[in-house]
PDB file of C-alpha atoms in Angstrom:
ATOM      1  CA  MET A1371     106.760 108.200  94.102  1.00  0.00           C
ATOM      2  CA  GLU A1372     103.607 110.279  94.358  1.00  0.00           C
ATOM      3  CA  LYS A1373     101.158 108.746  96.793  1.00  0.00           C
ATOM      4  CA  LYS A1374      97.677 108.611  95.283  1.00  0.00           C
ATOM      5  CA  CYS A1375      95.881 106.031  97.368  1.00  0.00           C
ATOM      6  CA  LEU A1376      97.230 103.573  99.924  1.00  0.00           C
ATOM      7  CA  LYS A1377      95.435 100.494 101.256  1.00  0.00           C
ATOM      8  CA  THR A1378      96.596  97.559 103.335  1.00  0.00           C
ATOM      9  CA  THR A1379      95.524  93.915 103.233  1.00  0.00           C
ATOM     10  CA  ASP A1380      97.051  90.731 104.673  1.00  0.00           C
ATOM     11  CA  ASN A1381     100.212  92.506 105.890  1.00  0.00           C
ATOM     12  CA  LEU A1382     100.817  94.087 102.482  1.00  0.00           C
ATOM     13  CA  TRP A1383     100.342  97.686 101.462  1.00  0.00           C
ATOM     14  CA  VAL A1384      99.071  98.593  98.006  1.00  0.00           C
ATOM     15  CA  LEU A1385      99.712 102.038  96.591  1.00  0.00           C
ATOM     16  CA  PHE A1386      98.225 103.395  93.383  1.00  0.00           C
ATOM     17  CA  ASN A1387     100.798 105.909  92.146  1.00  0.00           C
ATOM     18  CA  GLY A1388      98.767 107.132  89.187  1.00  0.00           C
ATOM     19  CA  SER A1389      99.893 104.498  86.707  1.00  0.00           C
ATOM     20  CA  GLU A1390     100.734 101.289  88.586  1.00  0.00           C
ATOM     21  CA  TYR A1391      99.791  99.480  91.761  1.00  0.00           C
ATOM     22  CA  VAL A1392     102.855  99.027  93.973  1.00  0.00           C
ATOM     23  CA  VAL A1393     102.820  96.271  96.618  1.00  0.00           C
ATOM     24  CA  GLY A1394     105.084  96.065  99.669  1.00  0.00           C
ATOM     25  CA  LEU A1395     105.513  94.711 103.188  1.00  0.00           C
ATOM     26  CA  THR A1396     103.818  96.635 105.987  1.00  0.00           C
ATOM     27  CA  ASN A1397     105.665  97.484 109.198  1.00  0.00           C
ATOM     28  CA  GLN A1398     103.336  95.007 110.917  1.00  0.00           C
ATOM     29  CA  ALA A1399     104.562  92.205 108.607  1.00  0.00           C
ATOM     30  CA  GLN A1400     108.158  93.211 109.304  1.00  0.00           C
ATOM     31  CA  GLU A1401     107.545  93.011 113.057  1.00  0.00           C
ATOM     32  CA  GLU A1402     105.733  89.651 112.878  1.00  0.00           C
ATOM     33  CA  LEU A1403     108.334  88.034 110.618  1.00  0.00           C
ATOM     34  CA  GLY A1404     111.464  89.439 112.214  1.00  0.00           C
ATOM     35  CA  LYS A1405     114.513  90.195 110.094  1.00  0.00           C
ATOM     36  CA  VAL A1406     113.843  89.163 106.488  1.00  0.00           C
ATOM     37  CA  THR A1407     116.658  87.012 105.084  1.00  0.00           C
ATOM     38  CA  PHE A1408     115.321  85.935 101.671  1.00  0.00           C
ATOM     39  CA  ALA A1409     112.498  86.746  99.264  1.00  0.00           C
ATOM     40  CA  ASN A1410     111.362  84.714  96.271  1.00  0.00           C
ATOM     41  CA  LEU A1411     109.868  87.203  93.811  1.00  0.00           C
ATOM     42  CA  PRO A1412     108.077  86.505  90.523  1.00  0.00           C
ATOM     43  CA  LYS A1413     109.451  87.779  87.225  1.00  0.00           C
ATOM     44  CA  ALA A1414     108.216  90.910  85.479  1.00  0.00           C
ATOM     45  CA  GLY A1415     105.631  90.030  82.841  1.00  0.00           C
ATOM     46  CA  THR A1416     104.041  87.311  84.993  1.00  0.00           C
ATOM     47  CA  GLU A1417     100.251  87.431  85.168  1.00  0.00           C
ATOM     48  CA  VAL A1418      98.877  87.042  88.695  1.00  0.00           C
ATOM     49  CA  LYS A1419      95.379  86.504  90.040  1.00  0.00           C
ATOM     50  CA  GLN A1420      94.045  88.019  93.238  1.00  0.00           C
ATOM     51  CA  GLY A1421      94.348  85.527  96.103  1.00  0.00           C
ATOM     52  CA  GLN A1422      96.997  83.332  94.452  1.00  0.00           C
ATOM     53  CA  PRO A1423     100.495  83.010  95.999  1.00  0.00           C
ATOM     54  CA  VAL A1424     102.864  85.575  94.533  1.00  0.00           C
ATOM     55  CA  VAL A1425     105.787  86.141  96.955  1.00  0.00           C
ATOM     56  CA  GLU A1426     107.507  83.959  99.539  1.00  0.00           C
ATOM     57  CA  VAL A1427     109.499  85.637 102.302  1.00  0.00           C
ATOM     58  CA  GLU A1428     111.892  83.876 104.678  1.00  0.00           C
ATOM     59  CA  ALA A1429     112.688  85.586 107.966  1.00  0.00           C
ATOM     60  CA  GLU A1430     113.932  84.963 111.526  1.00  0.00           C
ATOM     61  CA  LYS A1431     110.559  83.957 112.913  1.00  0.00           C
ATOM     62  CA  ALA A1432     108.753  82.434 109.942  1.00  0.00           C
ATOM     63  CA  VAL A1433     108.515  81.661 106.265  1.00  0.00           C
ATOM     64  CA  GLN A1434     105.441  83.318 104.842  1.00  0.00           C
ATOM     65  CA  GLU A1435     103.766  83.163 101.484  1.00  0.00           C
ATOM     66  CA  PHE A1436     101.897  86.286 100.456  1.00  0.00           C
ATOM     67  CA  VAL A1437      99.020  86.191  98.002  1.00  0.00           C
ATOM     68  CA  ALA A1438      98.464  88.741  95.277  1.00  0.00           C
ATOM     69  CA  PRO A1439      96.209  91.508  96.605  1.00  0.00           C
ATOM     70  CA  LEU A1440      95.106  92.296  93.032  1.00  0.00           C
ATOM     71  CA  SER A1441      94.956  90.611  89.637  1.00  0.00           C
ATOM     72  CA  GLY A1442      97.204  92.025  86.944  1.00  0.00           C
ATOM     73  CA  VAL A1443     100.555  91.739  85.204  1.00  0.00           C
ATOM     74  CA  ILE A1444     103.762  92.304  87.141  1.00  0.00           C
ATOM     75  CA  SER A1445     105.383  95.314  85.529  1.00  0.00           C
ATOM     76  CA  SER A1446     108.459  95.414  87.768  1.00  0.00           C
ATOM     77  CA  VAL A1447     110.044  93.932  90.873  1.00  0.00           C
ATOM     78  CA  ASN A1448     112.284  95.663  93.388  1.00  0.00           C
ATOM     79  CA  ASP A1449     115.776  94.845  92.063  1.00  0.00           C
ATOM     80  CA  LYS A1450     117.324  96.270  95.237  1.00  0.00           C
ATOM     81  CA  ILE A1451     116.097  93.159  97.103  1.00  0.00           C
ATOM     82  CA  ALA A1452     118.527  90.924  95.178  1.00  0.00           C
ATOM     83  CA  GLU A1453     121.390  93.327  95.938  1.00  0.00           C
ATOM     84  CA  ASN A1454     120.582  93.830  99.631  1.00  0.00           C
ATOM     85  CA  ILE A1455     117.725  91.958 101.345  1.00  0.00           C
ATOM     86  CA  ASP A1456     117.797  94.509 104.183  1.00  0.00           C
ATOM     87  CA  VAL A1457     115.687  96.823 102.025  1.00  0.00           C
ATOM     88  CA  LEU A1458     112.762  94.648 103.214  1.00  0.00           C
ATOM     89  CA  ASN A1459     113.685  95.423 106.823  1.00  0.00           C
ATOM     90  CA  ASP A1460     113.607  99.196 106.319  1.00  0.00           C
ATOM     91  CA  GLU A1461     111.587 101.161 108.892  1.00  0.00           C
ATOM     92  CA  ASP A1462     110.161 103.208 106.028  1.00  0.00           C
ATOM     93  CA  GLU A1463     107.777 100.601 104.635  1.00  0.00           C
ATOM     94  CA  MET A1464     107.654 102.448 101.298  1.00  0.00           C
ATOM     95  CA  ASN A1465     111.238 101.225 100.734  1.00  0.00           C
ATOM     96  CA  ALA A1466     110.070  97.641 101.382  1.00  0.00           C
ATOM     97  CA  TRP A1467     108.155  97.442  98.127  1.00  0.00           C
ATOM     98  CA  LEU A1468     108.118  94.074  96.395  1.00  0.00           C
ATOM     99  CA  LEU A1469     106.524  94.507  92.982  1.00  0.00           C
ATOM    100  CA  SER A1470     104.255  96.659  90.881  1.00  0.00           C
ATOM    101  CA  LEU A1471     101.240  95.647  88.824  1.00  0.00           C
ATOM    102  CA  LYS A1472      99.603  97.014  85.690  1.00  0.00           C
ATOM    103  CA  GLY A1473      96.367  96.042  83.993  1.00  0.00           C
ATOM    104  CA  VAL A1474      94.537  95.994  87.325  1.00  0.00           C
ATOM    105  CA  ASP A1475      90.750  96.285  87.525  1.00  0.00           C
ATOM    106  CA  THR A1476      90.186  99.441  89.580  1.00  0.00           C
ATOM    107  CA  ALA A1477      87.133  97.829  91.207  1.00  0.00           C
ATOM    108  CA  GLU A1478      89.432  95.210  92.792  1.00  0.00           C
ATOM    109  CA  PHE A1479      91.551  97.980  94.299  1.00  0.00           C
ATOM    110  CA  ASP A1480      88.481  99.901  95.473  1.00  0.00           C
ATOM    111  CA  ASN A1481      87.191  96.759  97.219  1.00  0.00           C
ATOM    112  CA  LEU A1482      90.378  96.168  99.260  1.00  0.00           C
TER     113      LEU A1482
END
């Protein structure tokens, strides 16, 4: 994945890769939550609004709901999470991506 622009907000990172906005857990979120044991992800095709709950993560230390950092349509979710939740505990936070968005207003991203 080519890194174009990376921003962080509310323990999530947002990466514009040239076509989509990919959202994942920061290392800070991983440390605060402890080992992630479950994630409730939305389905591809779901429209989300900035600031509305989009992902719920259960971990050793807490259950946390994350809000959408941007408005848009979910174009994909990380299928590896369903196969092996430990992908969200990876030291390389780029592997801990949750979902990607399309149809995002670039001004929203610029204002993060």
